[in-house]
mmCIF file of C-alpha atoms in Angstrom:
data_model
loop_
_atom_site.group_PDB
_atom_site.id
_atom_site.type_symbol
_atom_site.label_atom_id
_atom_site.label_comp_id
_atom_site.label_asym_id
_atom_site.label_seq_id
_atom_site.Cartn_x
_atom_site.Cartn_y
_atom_site.Cartn_z
ATOM 1 C CA MET J 26 -3.620 -9.950 -21.927
ATOM 2 C CA PHE J 27 -5.970 -10.238 -19.043
ATOM 3 C CA GLN J 28 -4.501 -13.644 -18.117
ATOM 4 C CA LYS J 29 -0.944 -12.305 -18.451
ATOM 5 C CA VAL J 30 -1.607 -9.383 -16.178
ATOM 6 C CA VAL J 31 -3.384 -11.389 -13.525
ATOM 7 C CA THR J 32 -0.900 -14.286 -13.603
ATOM 8 C CA SER J 33 2.119 -11.901 -13.031
ATOM 9 C CA ALA J 34 0.190 -9.873 -10.443
ATOM 10 C CA LEU J 35 -0.970 -12.769 -8.281
ATOM 11 C CA ILE J 36 2.344 -14.493 -8.141
ATOM 12 C CA ALA J 37 4.264 -11.267 -7.506
ATOM 13 C CA GLY J 38 1.586 -9.948 -5.069
ATOM 14 C CA PHE J 39 1.712 -13.110 -3.067
ATOM 15 C CA GLY J 40 5.510 -13.159 -2.838
ATOM 16 C CA ALA J 41 5.738 -9.483 -1.863
ATOM 17 C CA GLY J 42 2.836 -9.927 0.652
ATOM 18 C CA LEU J 43 4.641 -12.830 2.376
ATOM 19 C CA ILE J 44 7.810 -10.769 2.600
ATOM 20 C CA ALA J 45 5.816 -7.917 4.054
ATOM 21 C CA ALA J 46 4.205 -10.211 6.619
ATOM 22 C CA LEU J 47 7.525 -11.683 7.721
ATOM 23 C CA LEU J 48 9.048 -8.129 8.082
ATOM 24 C CA GLN J 49 5.893 -7.081 9.909
ATOM 25 C CA PHE J 50 6.187 -9.964 12.498
ATOM 26 C CA ALA J 51 9.874 -9.135 13.005
ATOM 27 C CA PHE J 52 9.830 -5.527 13.303
ATOM 28 C CA VAL J 53 6.329 -3.895 13.429
ATOM 29 C CA GLN J 54 4.193 -6.330 15.317
ATOM 30 C CA PRO J 55 6.079 -6.123 18.551
ATOM 31 C CA ILE J 56 5.558 -2.324 18.702
ATOM 32 C CA LEU J 57 1.841 -2.793 17.898
ATOM 33 C CA LEU J 58 1.328 -5.387 20.562
ATOM 34 C CA HIS J 59 3.229 -3.141 23.044
ATOM 35 C CA ALA J 60 0.931 -0.174 22.166
ATOM 36 C CA GLU J 61 -2.213 -2.335 22.701
ATOM 37 C CA LEU J 62 -1.184 -2.700 26.303
ATOM 38 C CA PHE J 63 -1.465 1.069 26.647
ATOM 39 C CA GLU J 64 -4.596 1.131 24.522
ATOM 40 C CA THR J 65 -6.414 -1.361 26.889
ATOM 41 C CA GLY J 66 -5.023 0.241 30.011
ATOM 42 C CA ALA J 67 -2.794 -2.715 30.999
ATOM 43 C CA LEU J 68 0.033 -0.234 30.979
ATOM 44 C CA THR J 69 -0.057 3.543 31.527
ATOM 45 C CA HIS J 70 2.237 6.175 30.330
ATOM 46 C CA PHE J 71 3.444 8.419 33.121
ATOM 47 C CA GLY J 72 0.828 6.744 35.325
ATOM 48 C CA ASN J 73 2.859 4.537 37.723
ATOM 49 C CA GLY J 74 6.120 6.192 37.920
ATOM 50 C CA GLN J 75 7.975 4.302 34.979
ATOM 51 C CA THR J 76 6.974 2.694 31.842
ATOM 52 C CA GLN J 77 8.591 -0.559 30.796
ATOM 53 C CA ALA J 78 10.298 -0.316 27.341
ATOM 54 C CA HIS J 79 10.530 -4.047 26.631
ATOM 55 C CA VAL J 80 7.288 -5.769 27.289
ATOM 56 C CA ALA J 81 6.081 -6.974 23.863
ATOM 57 C CA THR J 82 8.913 -9.406 23.273
ATOM 58 C CA GLU J 83 7.315 -11.476 26.059
ATOM 59 C CA ILE J 84 3.810 -11.637 24.479
ATOM 60 C CA ALA J 85 3.152 -15.157 23.135
ATOM 61 C CA ALA J 86 2.492 -15.362 19.303
ATOM 62 C CA ASP J 87 -1.267 -15.754 18.533
ATOM 63 C CA LEU J 88 -1.464 -18.194 15.628
ATOM 64 C CA THR J 89 -4.880 -17.384 14.433
ATOM 65 C CA ARG J 90 -4.242 -13.564 14.536
ATOM 66 C CA ASP J 91 -0.842 -13.912 12.704
ATOM 67 C CA GLY J 92 -2.285 -16.382 10.176
ATOM 68 C CA LEU J 93 -4.875 -13.892 9.263
ATOM 69 C CA SER J 94 -2.171 -11.281 9.002
ATOM 70 C CA VAL J 95 -0.313 -13.311 6.497
ATOM 71 C CA ILE J 96 -3.470 -13.819 4.410
ATOM 72 C CA PHE J 97 -4.396 -10.154 4.442
ATOM 73 C CA SER J 98 -0.869 -9.079 3.758
ATOM 74 C CA ALA J 99 -0.862 -11.397 0.684
ATOM 75 C CA LEU J 100 -4.288 -10.154 -0.433
ATOM 76 C CA THR J 101 -3.337 -6.456 -0.046
ATOM 77 C CA TYR J 102 -0.308 -6.808 -2.162
ATOM 78 C CA CYS J 103 -2.077 -8.838 -4.658
ATOM 79 C CA GLY J 104 -4.524 -6.051 -4.981
ATOM 80 C CA TYR J 105 -1.697 -3.463 -5.347
ATOM 81 C CA ALA J 106 0.054 -5.773 -7.875
ATOM 82 C CA LEU J 107 -3.150 -5.918 -9.940
ATOM 83 C CA ILE J 108 -3.278 -2.094 -10.176
ATOM 84 C CA LEU J 109 0.471 -1.641 -10.613
ATOM 85 C CA MET J 110 0.671 -4.419 -13.349
ATOM 86 C CA SER J 111 -2.223 -2.925 -15.069
ATOM 87 C CA LEU J 112 -0.648 0.441 -15.254
ATOM 88 C CA ALA J 113 2.667 -0.902 -16.367
ATOM 89 C CA ALA J 114 0.911 -2.877 -19.117
ATOM 90 C CA LEU J 115 -1.012 0.224 -20.119
ATOM 91 C CA ALA J 116 2.418 2.039 -20.366
ATOM 92 C CA GLN J 117 3.783 -0.782 -22.456
ATOM 93 C CA GLU J 118 0.821 -0.557 -24.913
ATOM 94 C CA ARG J 119 2.106 3.070 -25.366
ATOM 95 C CA GLY J 120 5.580 2.039 -26.052
ATOM 96 C CA HIS J 121 7.351 1.920 -22.713
ATOM 97 C CA ALA J 122 8.891 -1.510 -22.171
ATOM 98 C CA PHE J 123 8.320 -3.104 -18.747
ATOM 99 C CA SER J 124 11.082 -5.369 -17.236
ATOM 100 C CA ALA J 125 12.604 -6.208 -13.830
ATOM 101 C CA ARG J 126 14.866 -3.147 -14.080
ATOM 102 C CA THR J 127 11.955 -0.627 -14.857
ATOM 103 C CA GLY J 128 9.750 -2.705 -12.472
ATOM 104 C CA LEU J 129 11.916 -1.490 -9.579
ATOM 105 C CA ILE J 130 11.175 2.033 -10.394
ATOM 106 C CA TRP J 131 7.558 1.337 -10.756
ATOM 107 C CA GLY J 132 7.490 -0.405 -7.344
ATOM 108 C CA ILE J 133 9.165 2.672 -5.673
ATOM 109 C CA CYS J 134 6.644 4.968 -7.411
ATOM 110 C CA GLY J 135 3.882 2.703 -6.151
ATOM 111 C CA PHE J 136 5.267 2.989 -2.651
ATOM 112 C CA ILE J 137 5.294 6.744 -2.891
ATOM 113 C CA ALA J 138 1.600 6.880 -4.178
ATOM 114 C CA ALA J 139 0.085 4.272 -1.980
ATOM 115 C CA GLN J 140 2.015 4.654 1.263
ATOM 116 C CA LEU J 141 4.489 7.605 1.550
ATOM 117 C CA ALA J 142 2.081 10.330 0.201
ATOM 118 C CA PRO J 143 -0.787 9.309 2.478
ATOM 119 C CA SER J 144 1.526 9.019 5.459
ATOM 120 C CA PHE J 145 2.519 12.651 4.957
ATOM 121 C CA GLY J 146 -0.864 13.583 6.225
ATOM 122 C CA LEU J 147 -2.004 10.432 8.058
ATOM 123 C CA ALA J 148 1.077 8.785 9.642
ATOM 124 C CA PRO J 149 0.679 4.983 10.086
ATOM 125 C CA GLU J 150 -1.490 4.724 13.017
ATOM 126 C CA LEU J 151 -0.397 2.941 16.310
ATOM 127 C CA PRO J 152 -3.401 1.340 18.056
ATOM 128 C CA GLY J 153 -4.758 3.864 20.587
ATOM 129 C CA MET J 154 -3.689 6.941 18.704
ATOM 130 C CA SER J 155 -6.229 9.607 18.346
ATOM 131 C CA ALA J 156 -7.321 10.529 14.841
ATOM 132 C CA GLY J 157 -9.956 12.390 12.745
ATOM 133 C CA GLU J 158 -13.257 10.967 11.638
ATOM 134 C CA LEU J 159 -12.606 7.607 9.938
ATOM 135 C CA GLU J 160 -14.783 8.211 6.755
ATOM 136 C CA ALA J 161 -13.134 11.596 6.053
ATOM 137 C CA ARG J 162 -9.589 10.026 6.468
ATOM 138 C CA GLN J 163 -10.573 7.152 3.995
ATOM 139 C CA ILE J 164 -11.783 9.764 1.463
ATOM 140 C CA TRP J 165 -8.606 11.775 1.928
ATOM 141 C CA TRP J 166 -6.390 8.548 1.630
ATOM 142 C CA TYR J 167 -8.114 7.560 -1.744
ATOM 143 C CA ALA J 168 -7.886 11.062 -3.147
ATOM 144 C CA THR J 169 -4.163 11.269 -2.209
ATOM 145 C CA VAL J 170 -3.329 7.855 -3.707
ATOM 146 C CA ILE J 171 -5.096 8.720 -6.968
ATOM 147 C CA LEU J 172 -3.728 12.252 -7.365
ATOM 148 C CA THR J 173 -0.201 11.178 -6.385
ATOM 149 C CA GLY J 174 -0.329 8.251 -8.784
ATOM 150 C CA ALA J 175 -1.608 10.649 -11.608
ATOM 151 C CA GLY J 176 1.048 13.174 -10.744
ATOM 152 C CA ILE J 177 3.924 10.639 -10.847
ATOM 153 C CA TRP J 178 2.475 9.257 -14.210
ATOM 154 C CA MET J 179 2.428 12.741 -15.723
ATOM 155 C CA ILE J 180 6.043 13.478 -14.472
ATOM 156 C CA ALA J 181 7.156 10.131 -15.998
ATOM 157 C CA PHE J 182 5.411 10.312 -19.317
ATOM 158 C CA GLY J 183 4.767 14.046 -19.754
ATOM 159 C CA ARG J 184 6.775 15.793 -22.371
ATOM 160 C CA ASN J 185 6.552 19.556 -21.485
ATOM 161 C CA TRP J 186 6.227 21.924 -18.688
ATOM 162 C CA THR J 187 2.510 22.263 -18.873
ATOM 163 C CA MET J 188 2.153 18.499 -18.019
ATOM 164 C CA TRP J 189 4.926 18.730 -15.285
ATOM 165 C CA GLY J 190 3.277 21.806 -13.823
ATOM 166 C CA ILE J 191 -0.078 20.076 -13.557
ATOM 167 C CA ALA J 192 1.725 17.060 -11.981
ATOM 168 C CA ILE J 193 3.307 19.266 -9.370
ATOM 169 C CA ALA J 194 -0.208 20.696 -8.538
ATOM 170 C CA LEU J 195 -1.725 17.245 -8.339
ATOM 171 C CA LEU J 196 1.032 16.076 -5.956
ATOM 172 C CA ALA J 197 0.807 19.003 -3.737
ATOM 173 C CA ALA J 198 -3.013 19.478 -3.618
ATOM 174 C CA PRO J 199 -3.863 16.815 -0.914
ATOM 175 C CA HIS J 200 -1.254 18.274 1.424
ATOM 176 C CA VAL J 201 -2.098 21.879 0.800
ATOM 177 C CA ILE J 202 -5.826 20.995 1.593
ATOM 178 C CA GLY J 203 -4.555 18.951 4.493
ATOM 179 C CA ALA J 204 -5.541 15.683 5.967
ATOM 180 C CA PRO J 205 -8.450 15.286 8.484
ATOM 181 C CA SER J 206 -6.896 15.381 11.983
ATOM 182 C CA ALA J 207 -7.923 14.659 15.527
ATOM 183 C CA ASP J 208 -9.668 17.403 17.478
ATOM 184 C CA VAL J 209 -8.045 16.385 20.752
ATOM 185 C CA LEU J 210 -4.787 14.536 21.430
ATOM 186 C CA THR J 211 -5.494 11.821 23.893
ATOM 187 C CA GLY J 212 -3.545 8.903 22.618
ATOM 188 C CA PRO J 213 -2.404 6.684 25.577
ATOM 189 C CA ALA J 214 0.749 5.180 23.919
ATOM 190 C CA PRO J 215 4.144 6.830 24.392
ATOM 191 C CA PRO J 216 5.364 8.890 21.495
ATOM 192 C CA GLU J 217 8.598 6.832 21.331
ATOM 193 C CA LEU J 218 6.416 3.778 20.213
ATOM 194 C CA ALA J 219 4.360 5.868 17.745
ATOM 195 C CA ALA J 220 7.488 7.330 16.081
ATOM 196 C CA GLU J 221 9.205 3.900 15.875
ATOM 197 C CA PHE J 222 5.964 2.268 14.489
ATOM 198 C CA ALA J 223 5.665 4.866 11.742
ATOM 199 C CA SER J 224 9.207 4.810 10.507
ATOM 200 C CA ARG J 225 9.277 0.975 10.576
ATOM 201 C CA ALA J 226 5.862 0.594 8.759
ATOM 202 C CA LEU J 227 7.128 2.885 6.031
ATOM 203 C CA THR J 228 10.363 1.130 5.604
ATOM 204 C CA VAL J 229 8.801 -2.301 5.473
ATOM 205 C CA GLY J 230 6.394 -0.904 2.920
ATOM 206 C CA LEU J 231 9.326 0.349 0.798
ATOM 207 C CA VAL J 232 10.966 -3.090 0.857
ATOM 208 C CA ALA J 233 7.778 -4.879 -0.037
ATOM 209 C CA TRP J 234 6.953 -2.537 -2.909
ATOM 210 C CA CYS J 235 10.388 -2.837 -4.365
ATOM 211 C CA CYS J 236 10.035 -6.540 -4.221
ATOM 212 C CA LEU J 237 6.592 -6.228 -5.849
ATOM 213 C CA GLY J 238 8.026 -4.092 -8.733
ATOM 214 C CA LEU J 239 10.950 -6.438 -9.297
ATOM 215 C CA PHE J 240 8.779 -9.663 -9.181
ATOM 216 C CA LEU J 241 6.262 -8.066 -11.636
ATOM 217 C CA GLY J 242 8.925 -7.073 -14.116
ATOM 218 C CA ALA J 243 10.699 -10.428 -13.959
ATOM 219 C CA LEU J 244 7.395 -12.453 -14.379
ATOM 220 C CA TRP J 245 6.112 -10.110 -17.143
ATOM 221 C CA THR J 246 9.321 -10.544 -19.298
ATOM 222 C CA ASN J 247 9.438 -14.267 -18.539
ATOM 223 C CA GLN J 248 5.913 -14.717 -19.787
ATOM 224 C CA ASP J 249 7.013 -12.838 -22.942
ATOM 225 C CA LYS J 250 9.921 -15.250 -23.422
ATOM 226 C CA ALA J 251 7.682 -18.268 -22.805
ATOM 227 C CA GLY J 252 5.172 -16.842 -25.283
ATOM 228 C CA ALA J 253 7.921 -16.288 -28.008
ATOM 229 C CA ALA J 254 9.456 -19.638 -27.599
ATOM 230 C CA MET P 24 -6.338 -3.985 -41.161
ATOM 231 C CA THR P 25 -6.604 -0.706 -39.226
ATOM 232 C CA THR P 26 -9.821 -1.878 -37.583
ATOM 233 C CA LEU P 27 -8.213 -5.139 -36.711
ATOM 234 C CA VAL P 28 -5.317 -3.482 -34.983
ATOM 235 C CA LYS P 29 -7.630 -0.987 -33.309
ATOM 236 C CA SER P 30 -9.912 -3.631 -31.962
ATOM 237 C CA ARG P 31 -6.936 -5.608 -30.682
ATOM 238 C CA VAL P 32 -5.548 -2.593 -28.939
ATOM 239 C CA SER P 33 -8.860 -1.693 -27.313
ATOM 240 C CA THR P 34 -9.527 -5.363 -26.107
ATOM 241 C CA ASN P 35 -6.193 -5.172 -24.502
ATOM 242 C CA VAL P 36 -6.910 -1.856 -22.809
ATOM 243 C CA LEU P 37 -10.329 -3.262 -21.645
ATOM 244 C CA SER P 38 -8.690 -6.316 -20.122
ATOM 245 C CA ILE P 39 -6.061 -4.262 -18.479
ATOM 246 C CA LEU P 40 -8.756 -1.961 -16.956
ATOM 247 C CA ALA P 41 -10.714 -5.091 -15.802
ATOM 248 C CA ALA P 42 -7.596 -6.324 -13.996
ATOM 249 C CA ALA P 43 -7.051 -2.961 -12.304
ATOM 250 C CA PHE P 44 -10.696 -2.734 -11.335
ATOM 251 C CA ILE P 45 -10.326 -6.187 -9.436
ATOM 252 C CA GLY P 46 -7.265 -4.762 -7.831
ATOM 253 C CA ILE P 47 -9.188 -1.702 -6.486
ATOM 254 C CA GLY P 48 -11.868 -3.981 -5.206
ATOM 255 C CA ILE P 49 -9.284 -6.131 -3.295
ATOM 256 C CA ILE P 50 -7.687 -3.080 -1.730
ATOM 257 C CA THR P 51 -11.131 -1.669 -0.711
ATOM 258 C CA VAL P 52 -12.080 -4.958 1.021
ATOM 259 C CA ALA P 53 -8.775 -5.694 2.565
ATOM 260 C CA GLY P 54 -7.944 -2.172 3.601
ATOM 261 C CA HIS P 55 -11.104 -0.099 4.085
ATOM 262 C CA VAL P 56 -14.413 -1.938 4.568
ATOM 263 C CA GLN P 57 -15.236 -1.640 8.287
ATOM 264 C CA ALA P 58 -17.414 -4.699 8.773
ATOM 265 C CA ALA P 59 -16.492 -6.073 12.236
ATOM 266 C CA THR P 60 -15.232 -9.510 11.248
ATOM 267 C CA LEU P 61 -13.225 -8.115 8.329
ATOM 268 C CA HIS P 62 -11.827 -5.253 10.391
ATOM 269 C CA ASP P 63 -10.633 -7.549 13.128
ATOM 270 C CA ALA P 64 -9.091 -10.086 10.776
ATOM 271 C CA ALA P 65 -7.199 -7.363 8.727
ATOM 272 C CA HIS P 66 -6.507 -5.237 11.842
ATOM 273 C CA ASP P 67 -2.784 -5.663 12.124
ATOM 274 C CA VAL P 68 -2.032 -5.556 8.411
ATOM 275 C CA ARG P 69 -4.100 -2.336 8.123
ATOM 276 C CA HIS P 70 -2.231 -0.592 10.769
ATOM 277 C CA ALA P 71 1.220 -1.966 9.433
ATOM 278 C CA THR P 72 0.324 -0.824 5.852
ATOM 279 C CA GLY P 73 -0.731 2.674 6.912
ATOM 280 C CA PHE P 74 -4.556 2.315 5.898
ATOM 281 C CA PRO P 75 -6.839 4.574 8.112
ATOM 282 C CA CYS P 76 -8.090 2.255 10.745
ATOM 283 C CA HIS P 77 -10.756 2.608 13.585
#
């Protein structure tokens, strides 16, 4: 069982991580690099009359930096894949079959738990954005991911309103309590960049998680077939 | 027979939990640990994936 979970997770995670990295380079990285020019002071917003809207496309690719991004993207999605695959295997032990079709739903739910719900309180950060204390944000992030994951699990597998009621409370709790926020707003980057960055980071995340769920389901059922043959 | 089935199920659950534990470890290292080299290497992915950074 361990080997089956890990094999499916590593292959699917690596594939989804590569897709996420490619989408990141195409759509997210240019905004990030542009924002870094404001973070370092090379560009200023409202400072010198006008702010150029198309600078980042001229910045040359940094091979070491981008190579590390590929590695860490693959690593991150392998980590997520191990957790998602474990939960799906646990559900299958309890009689809920896991396949590519249900894998897609698992992937979307994983995206909601690990990216969408935390971003409701902590929007994907553009470099240079002001934010609350790091440690507090990390604790809130972990708590939100765990509570949202538990809430989604209870909605999916709960059988009565007591379970669903508890699920709604778990899903709402982190946002009712609220995420740690910055005391002062001094971010140097234009809000146009921050908004575009947040929506693109989330959309790339959704695509990567959908791929992750699909790959996991396909590999899982494939191993079943190989085992049965 | 019942014992056999029970022990097989609990071994399965244990191995599943072990895999999940490794996954949590990877997410912590790739997304959250603030050691300077690790932070710099994972910087762009952390921002793009929505982890709290800096």
